[in-house]
Coordinates of C-alpha atoms in Angstrom, one line a residue:
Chain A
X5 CA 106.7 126.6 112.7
X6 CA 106.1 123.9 110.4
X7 CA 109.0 121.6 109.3
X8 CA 109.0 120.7 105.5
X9 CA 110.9 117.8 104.9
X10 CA 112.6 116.6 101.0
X11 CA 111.2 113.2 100.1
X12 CA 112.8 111.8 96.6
X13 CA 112.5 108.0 97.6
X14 CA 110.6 105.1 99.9
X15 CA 114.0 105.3 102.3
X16 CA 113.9 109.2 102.7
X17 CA 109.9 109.5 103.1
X18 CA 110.7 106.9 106.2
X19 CA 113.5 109.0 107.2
X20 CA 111.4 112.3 107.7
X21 CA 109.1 110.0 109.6
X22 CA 111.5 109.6 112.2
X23 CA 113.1 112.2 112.2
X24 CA 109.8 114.4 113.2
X25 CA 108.8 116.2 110.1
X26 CA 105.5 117.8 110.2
X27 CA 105.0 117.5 106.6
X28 CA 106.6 116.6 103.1
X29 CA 107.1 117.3 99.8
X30 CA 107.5 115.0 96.8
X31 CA 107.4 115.1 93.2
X32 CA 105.9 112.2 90.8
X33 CA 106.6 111.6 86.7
X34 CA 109.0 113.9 85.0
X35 CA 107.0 116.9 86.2
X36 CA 108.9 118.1 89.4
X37 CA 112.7 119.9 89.5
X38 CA 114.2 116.4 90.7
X39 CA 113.7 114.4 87.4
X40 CA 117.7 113.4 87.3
X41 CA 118.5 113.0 90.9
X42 CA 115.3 111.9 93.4
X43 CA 114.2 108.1 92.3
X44 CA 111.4 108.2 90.5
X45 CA 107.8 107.8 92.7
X46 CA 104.7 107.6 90.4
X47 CA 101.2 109.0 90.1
X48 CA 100.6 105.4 91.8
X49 CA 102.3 105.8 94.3
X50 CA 100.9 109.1 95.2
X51 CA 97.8 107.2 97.4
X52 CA 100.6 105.2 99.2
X53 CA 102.8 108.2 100.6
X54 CA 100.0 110.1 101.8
X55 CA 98.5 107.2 103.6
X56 CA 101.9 106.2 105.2
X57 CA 102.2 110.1 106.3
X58 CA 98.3 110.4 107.8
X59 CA 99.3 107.5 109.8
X60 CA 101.9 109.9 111.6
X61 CA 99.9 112.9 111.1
X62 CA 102.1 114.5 108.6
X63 CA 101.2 116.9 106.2
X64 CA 101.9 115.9 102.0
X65 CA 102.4 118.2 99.4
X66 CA 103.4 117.4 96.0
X67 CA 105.5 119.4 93.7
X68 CA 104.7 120.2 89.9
X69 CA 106.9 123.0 89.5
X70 CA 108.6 122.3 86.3
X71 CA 108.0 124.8 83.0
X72 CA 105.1 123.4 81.0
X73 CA 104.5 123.0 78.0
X74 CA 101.0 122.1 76.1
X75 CA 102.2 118.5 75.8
X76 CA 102.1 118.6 79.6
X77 CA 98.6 119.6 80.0
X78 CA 97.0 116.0 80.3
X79 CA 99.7 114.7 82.6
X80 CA 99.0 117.9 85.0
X81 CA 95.5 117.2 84.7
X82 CA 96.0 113.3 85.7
X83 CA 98.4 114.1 88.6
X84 CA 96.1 117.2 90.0
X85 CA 93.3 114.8 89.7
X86 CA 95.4 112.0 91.8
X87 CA 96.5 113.9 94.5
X88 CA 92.5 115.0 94.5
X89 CA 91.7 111.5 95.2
X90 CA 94.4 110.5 97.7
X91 CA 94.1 113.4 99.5
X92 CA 97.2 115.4 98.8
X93 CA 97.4 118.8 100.9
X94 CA 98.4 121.0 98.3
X95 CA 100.1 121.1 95.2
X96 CA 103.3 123.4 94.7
X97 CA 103.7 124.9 91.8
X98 CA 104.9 128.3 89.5
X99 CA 103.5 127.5 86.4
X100 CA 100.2 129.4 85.7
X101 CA 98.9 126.3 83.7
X102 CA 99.2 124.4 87.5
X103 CA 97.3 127.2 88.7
X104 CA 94.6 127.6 86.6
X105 CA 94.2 123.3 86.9
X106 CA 94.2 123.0 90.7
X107 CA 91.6 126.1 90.7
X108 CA 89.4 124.1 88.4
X109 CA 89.9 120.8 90.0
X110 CA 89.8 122.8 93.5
X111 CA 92.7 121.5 95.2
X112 CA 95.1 123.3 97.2
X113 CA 97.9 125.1 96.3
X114 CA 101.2 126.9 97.5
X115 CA 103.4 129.3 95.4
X116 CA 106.9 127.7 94.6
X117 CA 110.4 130.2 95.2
X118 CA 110.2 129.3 91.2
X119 CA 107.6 132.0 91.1
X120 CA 110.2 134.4 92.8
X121 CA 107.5 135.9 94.9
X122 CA 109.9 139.1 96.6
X123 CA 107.3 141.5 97.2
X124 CA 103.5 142.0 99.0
X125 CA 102.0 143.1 95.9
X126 CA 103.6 139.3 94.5
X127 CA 101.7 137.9 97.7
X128 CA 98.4 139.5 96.9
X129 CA 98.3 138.6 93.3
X130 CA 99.2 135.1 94.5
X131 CA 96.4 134.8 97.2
X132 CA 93.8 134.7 94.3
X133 CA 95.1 131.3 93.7
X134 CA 96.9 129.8 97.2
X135 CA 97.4 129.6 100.6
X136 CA 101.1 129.1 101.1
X137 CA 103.6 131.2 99.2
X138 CA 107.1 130.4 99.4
X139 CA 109.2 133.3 98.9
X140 CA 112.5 133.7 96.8
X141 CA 115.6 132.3 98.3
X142 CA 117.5 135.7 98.1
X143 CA 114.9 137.8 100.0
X144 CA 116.8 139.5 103.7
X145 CA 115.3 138.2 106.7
X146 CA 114.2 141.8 107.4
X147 CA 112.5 141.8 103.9
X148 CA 110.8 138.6 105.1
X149 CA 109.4 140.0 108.2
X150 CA 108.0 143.1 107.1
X151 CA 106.2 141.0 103.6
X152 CA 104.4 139.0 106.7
X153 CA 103.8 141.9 108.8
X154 CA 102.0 143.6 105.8
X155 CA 99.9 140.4 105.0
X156 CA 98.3 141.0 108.8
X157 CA 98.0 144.3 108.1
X158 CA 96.5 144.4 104.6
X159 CA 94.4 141.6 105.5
X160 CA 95.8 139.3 102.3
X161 CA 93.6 136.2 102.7
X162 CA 94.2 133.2 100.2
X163 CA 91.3 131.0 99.0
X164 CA 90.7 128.8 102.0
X165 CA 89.4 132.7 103.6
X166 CA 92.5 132.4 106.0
X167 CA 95.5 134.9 106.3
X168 CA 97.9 133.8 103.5
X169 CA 101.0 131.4 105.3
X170 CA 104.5 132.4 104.5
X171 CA 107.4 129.8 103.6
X172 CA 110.9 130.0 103.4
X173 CA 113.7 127.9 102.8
X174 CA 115.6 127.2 105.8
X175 CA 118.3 124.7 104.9
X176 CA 120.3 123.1 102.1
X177 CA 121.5 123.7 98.7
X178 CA 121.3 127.4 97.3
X179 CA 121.4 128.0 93.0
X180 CA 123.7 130.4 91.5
X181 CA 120.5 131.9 89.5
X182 CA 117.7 133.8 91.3
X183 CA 115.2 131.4 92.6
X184 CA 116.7 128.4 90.6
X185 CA 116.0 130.1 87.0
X186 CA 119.1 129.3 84.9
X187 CA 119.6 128.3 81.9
X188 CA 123.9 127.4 82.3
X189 CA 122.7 123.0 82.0
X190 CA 120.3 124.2 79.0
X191 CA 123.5 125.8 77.3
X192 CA 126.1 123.1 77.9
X193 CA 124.5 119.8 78.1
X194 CA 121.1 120.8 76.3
X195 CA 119.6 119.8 79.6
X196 CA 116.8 121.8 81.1
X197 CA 116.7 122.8 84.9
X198 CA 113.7 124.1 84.5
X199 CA 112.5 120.6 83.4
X200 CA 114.1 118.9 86.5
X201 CA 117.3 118.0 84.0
X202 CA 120.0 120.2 85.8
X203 CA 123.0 118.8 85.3
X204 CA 124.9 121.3 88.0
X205 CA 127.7 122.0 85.9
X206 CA 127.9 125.2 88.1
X207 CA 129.3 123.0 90.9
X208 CA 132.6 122.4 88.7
X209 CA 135.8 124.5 88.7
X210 CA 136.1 127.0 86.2
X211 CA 139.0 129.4 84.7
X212 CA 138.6 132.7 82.9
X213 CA 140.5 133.2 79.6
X214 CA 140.8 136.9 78.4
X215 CA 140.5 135.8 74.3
X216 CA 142.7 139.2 73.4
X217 CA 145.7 138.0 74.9
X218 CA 144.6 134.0 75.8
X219 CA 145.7 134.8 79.1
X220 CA 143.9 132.9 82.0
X221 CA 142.5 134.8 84.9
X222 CA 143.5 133.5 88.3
X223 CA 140.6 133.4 90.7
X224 CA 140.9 132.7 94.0
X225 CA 138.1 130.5 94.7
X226 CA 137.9 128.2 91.8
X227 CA 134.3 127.1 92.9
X228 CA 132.9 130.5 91.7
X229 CA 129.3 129.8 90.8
X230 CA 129.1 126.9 93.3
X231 CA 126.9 128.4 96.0
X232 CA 127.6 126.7 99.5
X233 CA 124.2 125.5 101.4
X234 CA 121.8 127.5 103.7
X235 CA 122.0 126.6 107.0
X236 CA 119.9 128.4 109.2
X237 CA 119.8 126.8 112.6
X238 CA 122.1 129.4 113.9
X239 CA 120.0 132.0 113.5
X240 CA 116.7 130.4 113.8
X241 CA 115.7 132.7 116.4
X242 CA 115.8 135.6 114.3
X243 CA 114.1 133.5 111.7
X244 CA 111.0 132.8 113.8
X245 CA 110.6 136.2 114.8
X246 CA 109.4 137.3 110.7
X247 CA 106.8 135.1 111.5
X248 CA 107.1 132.6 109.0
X249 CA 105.3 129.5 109.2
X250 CA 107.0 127.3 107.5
X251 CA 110.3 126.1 106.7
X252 CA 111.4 124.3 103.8
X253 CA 114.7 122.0 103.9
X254 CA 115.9 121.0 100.1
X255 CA 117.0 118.1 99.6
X256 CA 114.9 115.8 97.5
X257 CA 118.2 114.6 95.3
X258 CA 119.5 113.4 98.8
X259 CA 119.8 110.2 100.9
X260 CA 118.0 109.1 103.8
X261 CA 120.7 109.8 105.9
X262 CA 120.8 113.6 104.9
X263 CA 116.9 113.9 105.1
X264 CA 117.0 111.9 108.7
X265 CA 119.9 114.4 110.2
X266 CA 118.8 117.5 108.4
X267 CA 114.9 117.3 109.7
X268 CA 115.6 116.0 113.5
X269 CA 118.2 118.7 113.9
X270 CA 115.6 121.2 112.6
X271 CA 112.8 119.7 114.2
X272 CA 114.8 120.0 118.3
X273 CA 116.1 123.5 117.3
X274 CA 112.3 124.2 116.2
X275 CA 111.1 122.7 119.9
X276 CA 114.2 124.5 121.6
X277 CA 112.6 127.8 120.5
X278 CA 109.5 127.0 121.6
X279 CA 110.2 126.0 124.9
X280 CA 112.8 128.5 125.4
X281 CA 115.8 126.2 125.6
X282 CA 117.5 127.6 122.2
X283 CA 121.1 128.1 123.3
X284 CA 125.2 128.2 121.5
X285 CA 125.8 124.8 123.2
X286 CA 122.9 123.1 121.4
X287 CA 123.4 125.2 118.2
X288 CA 127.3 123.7 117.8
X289 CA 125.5 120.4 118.4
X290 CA 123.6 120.5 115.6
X291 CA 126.1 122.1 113.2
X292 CA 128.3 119.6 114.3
X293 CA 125.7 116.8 113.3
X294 CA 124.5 118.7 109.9
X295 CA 128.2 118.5 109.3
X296 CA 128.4 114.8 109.0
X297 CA 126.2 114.1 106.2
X298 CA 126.2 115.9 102.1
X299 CA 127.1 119.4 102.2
X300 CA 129.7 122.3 100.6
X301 CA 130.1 123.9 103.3
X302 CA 127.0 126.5 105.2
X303 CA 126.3 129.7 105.1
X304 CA 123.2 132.0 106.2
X305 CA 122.1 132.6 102.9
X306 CA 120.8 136.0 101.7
X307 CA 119.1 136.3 105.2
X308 CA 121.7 138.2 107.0
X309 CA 122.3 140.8 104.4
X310 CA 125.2 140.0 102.3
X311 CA 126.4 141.6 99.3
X312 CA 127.6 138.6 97.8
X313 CA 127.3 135.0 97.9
X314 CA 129.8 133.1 99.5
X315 CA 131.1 129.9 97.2
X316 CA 131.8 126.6 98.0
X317 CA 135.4 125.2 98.3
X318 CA 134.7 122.0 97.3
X319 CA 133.8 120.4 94.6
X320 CA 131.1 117.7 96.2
X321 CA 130.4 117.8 99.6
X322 CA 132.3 118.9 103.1
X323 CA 130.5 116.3 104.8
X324 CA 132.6 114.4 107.3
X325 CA 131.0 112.2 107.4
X326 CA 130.5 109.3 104.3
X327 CA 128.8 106.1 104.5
X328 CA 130.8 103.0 103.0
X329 CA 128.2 100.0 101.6
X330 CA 128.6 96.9 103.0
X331 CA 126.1 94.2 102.5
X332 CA 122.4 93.1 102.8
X333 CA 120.0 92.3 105.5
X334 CA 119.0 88.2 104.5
X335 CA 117.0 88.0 107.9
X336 CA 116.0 89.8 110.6
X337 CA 114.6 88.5 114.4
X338 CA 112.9 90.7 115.7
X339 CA 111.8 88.9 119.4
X340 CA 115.8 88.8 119.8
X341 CA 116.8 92.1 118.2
X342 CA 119.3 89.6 116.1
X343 CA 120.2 90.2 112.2
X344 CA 121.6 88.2 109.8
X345 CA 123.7 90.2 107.2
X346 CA 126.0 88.7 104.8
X347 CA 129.3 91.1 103.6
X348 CA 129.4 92.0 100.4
X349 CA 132.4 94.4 100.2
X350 CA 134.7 95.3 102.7
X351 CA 134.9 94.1 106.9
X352 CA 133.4 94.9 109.8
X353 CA 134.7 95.1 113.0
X354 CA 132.9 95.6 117.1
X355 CA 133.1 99.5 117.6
X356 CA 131.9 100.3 113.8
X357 CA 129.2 102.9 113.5
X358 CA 126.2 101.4 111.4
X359 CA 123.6 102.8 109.3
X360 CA 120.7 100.6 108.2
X361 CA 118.1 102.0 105.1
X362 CA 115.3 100.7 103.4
X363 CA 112.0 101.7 102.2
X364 CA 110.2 100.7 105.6
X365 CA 113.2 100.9 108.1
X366 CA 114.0 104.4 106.8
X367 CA 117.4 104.7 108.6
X368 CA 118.4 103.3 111.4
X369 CA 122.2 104.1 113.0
X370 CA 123.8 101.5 115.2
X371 CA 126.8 100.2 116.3
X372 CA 128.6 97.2 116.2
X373 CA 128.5 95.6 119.8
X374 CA 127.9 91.9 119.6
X375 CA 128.7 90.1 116.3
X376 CA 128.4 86.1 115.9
X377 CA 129.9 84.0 112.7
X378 CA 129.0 80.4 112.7
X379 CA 131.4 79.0 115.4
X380 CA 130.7 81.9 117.7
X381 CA 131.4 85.7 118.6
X382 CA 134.0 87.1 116.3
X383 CA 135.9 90.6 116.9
X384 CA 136.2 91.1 113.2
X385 CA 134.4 89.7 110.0
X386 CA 135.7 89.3 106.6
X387 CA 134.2 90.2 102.9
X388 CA 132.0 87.1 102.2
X389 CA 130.9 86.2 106.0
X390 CA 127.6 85.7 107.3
X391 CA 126.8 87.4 109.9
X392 CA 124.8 87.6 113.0
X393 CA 124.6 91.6 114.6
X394 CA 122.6 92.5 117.4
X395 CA 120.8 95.1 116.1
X396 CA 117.9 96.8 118.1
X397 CA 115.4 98.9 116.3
X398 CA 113.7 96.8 113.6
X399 CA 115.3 96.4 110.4
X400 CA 114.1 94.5 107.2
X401 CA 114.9 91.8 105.1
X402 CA 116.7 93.5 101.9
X403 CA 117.8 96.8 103.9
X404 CA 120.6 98.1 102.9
X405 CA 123.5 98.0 105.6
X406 CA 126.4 100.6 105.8
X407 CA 129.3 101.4 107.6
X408 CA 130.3 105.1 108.9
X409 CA 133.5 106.5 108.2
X410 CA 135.4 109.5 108.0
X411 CA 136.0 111.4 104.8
X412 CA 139.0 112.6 103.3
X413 CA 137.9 116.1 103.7
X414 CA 137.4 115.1 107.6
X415 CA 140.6 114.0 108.0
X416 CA 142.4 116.2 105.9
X417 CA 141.1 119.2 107.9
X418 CA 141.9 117.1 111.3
X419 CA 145.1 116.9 110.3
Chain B
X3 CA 118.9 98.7 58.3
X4 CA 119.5 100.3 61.6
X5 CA 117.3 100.7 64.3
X6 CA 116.6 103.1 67.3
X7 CA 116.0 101.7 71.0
X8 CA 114.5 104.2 73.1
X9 CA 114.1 104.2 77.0
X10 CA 110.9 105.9 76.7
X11 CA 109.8 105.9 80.5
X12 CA 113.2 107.9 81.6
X13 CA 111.4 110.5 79.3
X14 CA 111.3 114.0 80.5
X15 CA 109.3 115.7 77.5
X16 CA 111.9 118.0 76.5
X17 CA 110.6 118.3 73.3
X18 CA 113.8 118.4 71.9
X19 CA 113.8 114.9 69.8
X20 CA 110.2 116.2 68.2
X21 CA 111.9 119.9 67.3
X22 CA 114.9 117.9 65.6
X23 CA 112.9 115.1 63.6
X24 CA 109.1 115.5 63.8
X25 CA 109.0 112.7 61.2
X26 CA 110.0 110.0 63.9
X27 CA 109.9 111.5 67.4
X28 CA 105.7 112.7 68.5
X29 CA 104.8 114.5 71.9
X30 CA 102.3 112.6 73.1
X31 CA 99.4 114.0 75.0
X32 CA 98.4 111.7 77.4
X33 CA 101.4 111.6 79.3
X34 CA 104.0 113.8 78.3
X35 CA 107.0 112.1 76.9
X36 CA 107.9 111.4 73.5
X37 CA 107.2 108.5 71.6
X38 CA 108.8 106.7 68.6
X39 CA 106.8 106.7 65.3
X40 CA 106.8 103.0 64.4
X41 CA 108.1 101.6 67.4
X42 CA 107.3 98.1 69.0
X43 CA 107.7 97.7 73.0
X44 CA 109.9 94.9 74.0
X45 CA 110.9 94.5 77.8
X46 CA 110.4 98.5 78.5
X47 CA 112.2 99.8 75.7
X48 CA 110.7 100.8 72.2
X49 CA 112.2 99.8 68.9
X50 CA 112.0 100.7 65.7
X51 CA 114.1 99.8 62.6
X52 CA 115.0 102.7 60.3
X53 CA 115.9 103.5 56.5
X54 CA 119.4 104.7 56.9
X55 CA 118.6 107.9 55.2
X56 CA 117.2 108.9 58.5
X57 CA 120.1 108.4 60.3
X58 CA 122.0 111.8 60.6
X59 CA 118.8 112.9 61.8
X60 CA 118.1 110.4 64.8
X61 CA 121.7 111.2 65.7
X62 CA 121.5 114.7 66.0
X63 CA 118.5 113.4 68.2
X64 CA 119.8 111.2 70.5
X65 CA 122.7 113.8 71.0
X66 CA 120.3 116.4 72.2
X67 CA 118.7 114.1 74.5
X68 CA 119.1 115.9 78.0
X69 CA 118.6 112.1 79.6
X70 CA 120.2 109.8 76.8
X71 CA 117.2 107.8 76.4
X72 CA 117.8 107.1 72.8
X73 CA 120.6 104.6 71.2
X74 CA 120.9 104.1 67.6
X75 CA 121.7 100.7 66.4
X76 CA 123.9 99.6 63.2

């Protein structure tokens, strides 16, 4: 199975380096569902990400799944004709303007969940136009299974004259709407998710007022339309058995960090499978590690069969995990694995947990062993020293430097 | 005479600007976003002084904004 990792930034594409992805997806301009949250990558940039990724041997694919309107049409036109030239694998989409462009421009294309693709019929209208179709979010795993069995047997074939490839989503954050269609940020805040602009007012707190009698409703879980995140690691035997062959981790609003932990869990559960060495122990492993970075808490989804969703009890994340800024790399030297970091904000003492990102490092996590100031090693360095850290892997010039801590919602629950 | 400021490359084409005032907000073709009738670039951000007349209008429009791209200017 193929891992698809959520690039929004220099520092995350890095991160899903590392971390083993076998390919990517990004979006570029205002045309792709991240247009408030993932930092803005341009059709320029497009030739540089999908060089830096052929150097690893990692697969690009760029999203241009937003609604379009006719105002679009040139824009779609430049970006289809980019990712032409740079040699973009495919372009996902669920706009039939998208379509009908990368047909004409012949460039590959896969089927996004916006398309909420939940049946084989869905799949053979779909394999007119692409090779990958990535199936709605609130599909069973049983529904999965027999969608790919029936593309064997019905011989569905997309344009490359291969059997049509099935993706799911396999990890991160779920909608409230059916394959991310709402219109709740349109309504409040005039803000399109459709366009990228969702504003996730669903993620608030809400009370019920009965107007007759202006009483409020209690509800238990005041998080109602706040979805927690997929997490399918548990069950990603089952999940390999549909046959799938890809799977998709969300994320592209999210930090290095996130993208680095979600993909290489992913990507040694993946290899477990395949060698046979999937087991509880490593499973609670990984948990345990996609518990310390952004989340609102996991659940399997619509995979398992549920009747209902199950909602977050938080408003931002359960993490455990939260990284605490604390200063620049000035200098890095490299033959003596020595950096030079001056403190911004807050201290630092031997012992910390470290996390280095930047646009070429990706992330890097360390710990504070050896630590100089001018008149020699120091146990402990206050806001406003410079500092010498042995740091091993190489880091940059400009990298951002961060120390670990636990979250309140870590040690509340600890407590 | 009051002026508008707009952020134009946080644009995400919502269209909403154009629906409200047509007479000082344009779609434009070649890349999507909106642009400002008039407007002059200076350091990334188009300007464009206004008669005051058009005021309420350019308010209702930077109110809809879904990315608040567009300040108004006394």
């Amino acid at each position: 199975m193929e891992i698809m990792a959520p690039v929004g930034s220099w520092e995350s594409l890095q991160a899903a380096i590392q971390a083993g992805a076998n390919s990517i997806y990004f979006g570029v301009e205002q045309l792709n569902m991240r247009v408030k949250s993932a930092a803005s990558l341009t059709i320029e940039d497009i030739e540089q990400v999908v060089q830096r990724c052929a150097e690893h041997n990692i697969k690009t694919y760029l999203t241009l799944n937003t609604t379009m309107y006719d105002h679009d049409r040139q824009l779609v036109g430049s970006i289809v004709k980019a990712c032409k030239a740079a040699g973009v694998d495919a372009i996902i989409a669920s706009d039939f303007a998208v379509f009908n462009e990368c047909k004409k421009q012949g460039v590959s294309l896969h089927i996004s969940t916006q398309a909420n693709v939940t049946n084989i019929d869905a799949v053979e209208f779909f394999a007119a136009y692409a090779d990958v179709i990535v199936l709605s979010r609130e599909l069973t795993l049983k529904q999965v299974k027999e969608i790919v069995q029936q593309i064997a047997r019905r011989n569905i074939c997309g344009p490359k004259g291969e059997l049509v490839r099935i993706e799911i989503f396999a990890h991160g954050a779920l909608c409230m709407a059916i394959s991310g269609k709402c219109y709740l940020s349109l309504d409040s805040n005039n803000s399109s998710a459709n366009r990228g602009a969702c504003v996730q007012n669903c993620r608030h707190r809400y009370k019920v007022t009965d107007l007759d009698s202006g009483k409020e409703l209690e509800i238990d879980n005041e998080y109602i339309m706040s979805a927690k995140d997929l997490c399918t690691i548990d069950f990603l035997d089952k999940v390999a058995e549909t046959g799938v062959a890809v799977l998709k981790i969300e994320g592209r609003g999210r930090s290095a960090d996130y993208v680095y932990t979600t993909v290489k869990c992913y990507r040694e559960a993946v290899d477990a499978l395949e060698q046979g060495a999937y087991t509880p122990q490593l499973v609670a492993e990984w948990k345990e590690r996609l518990n310390t970075v952004f989340n609102r808490g996991f659940w399997d989804g619509y995979y398992l069969g549920r009747e209902l969703g199950e909602w977050s009890e938080v408003d931002g994340s359960k993490a455990t995990q939260k990284k605490v800024f604390i200063g620049k790399i000035r200098k890095y030297y490299p033959r003596i694995g020595v950096a030079e970091l001056l403190l911004e904000s807050g201290a630092l003492a031997t012992g910390d947990e470290l996390l280095v990102m930047g646009p070429q490092t990706g992330m890097v996590e360390d710990k504070v062993v050896t630590m100089h100031l001018d008149n020699g090693p120091v146990q402990q360095a206050a806001k406003g020293s410079l500092v010498a850290l042995a740091i091993a892997a190489p880091v940059r010039e400009g990298d951002k430097l961060y120390k670990l801590v636990a979250t309140e919602y870590a040690q509340n629950t600890a407590s | 005479m009051p002026k508008i400021l707009h952020h134009r490359n946080k644009c995400i084409g919502c269209n909403l600007c154009y629906e409200i005032w047509p007479l000082r907000w344009r779609m434009s073709r070649a890349d999507g976003k909106c642009t400002l009738v008039d407007g002059m670039e200076k350091k990334g951000v188009w300007q464009a002084v206004i008669p005051d007349a058009e005021m309420p209008m350019n308010e209702k429009a930077a109110a809809a904004c879904p990315v608040k791209i567009i300040r108004l200017v006394r």
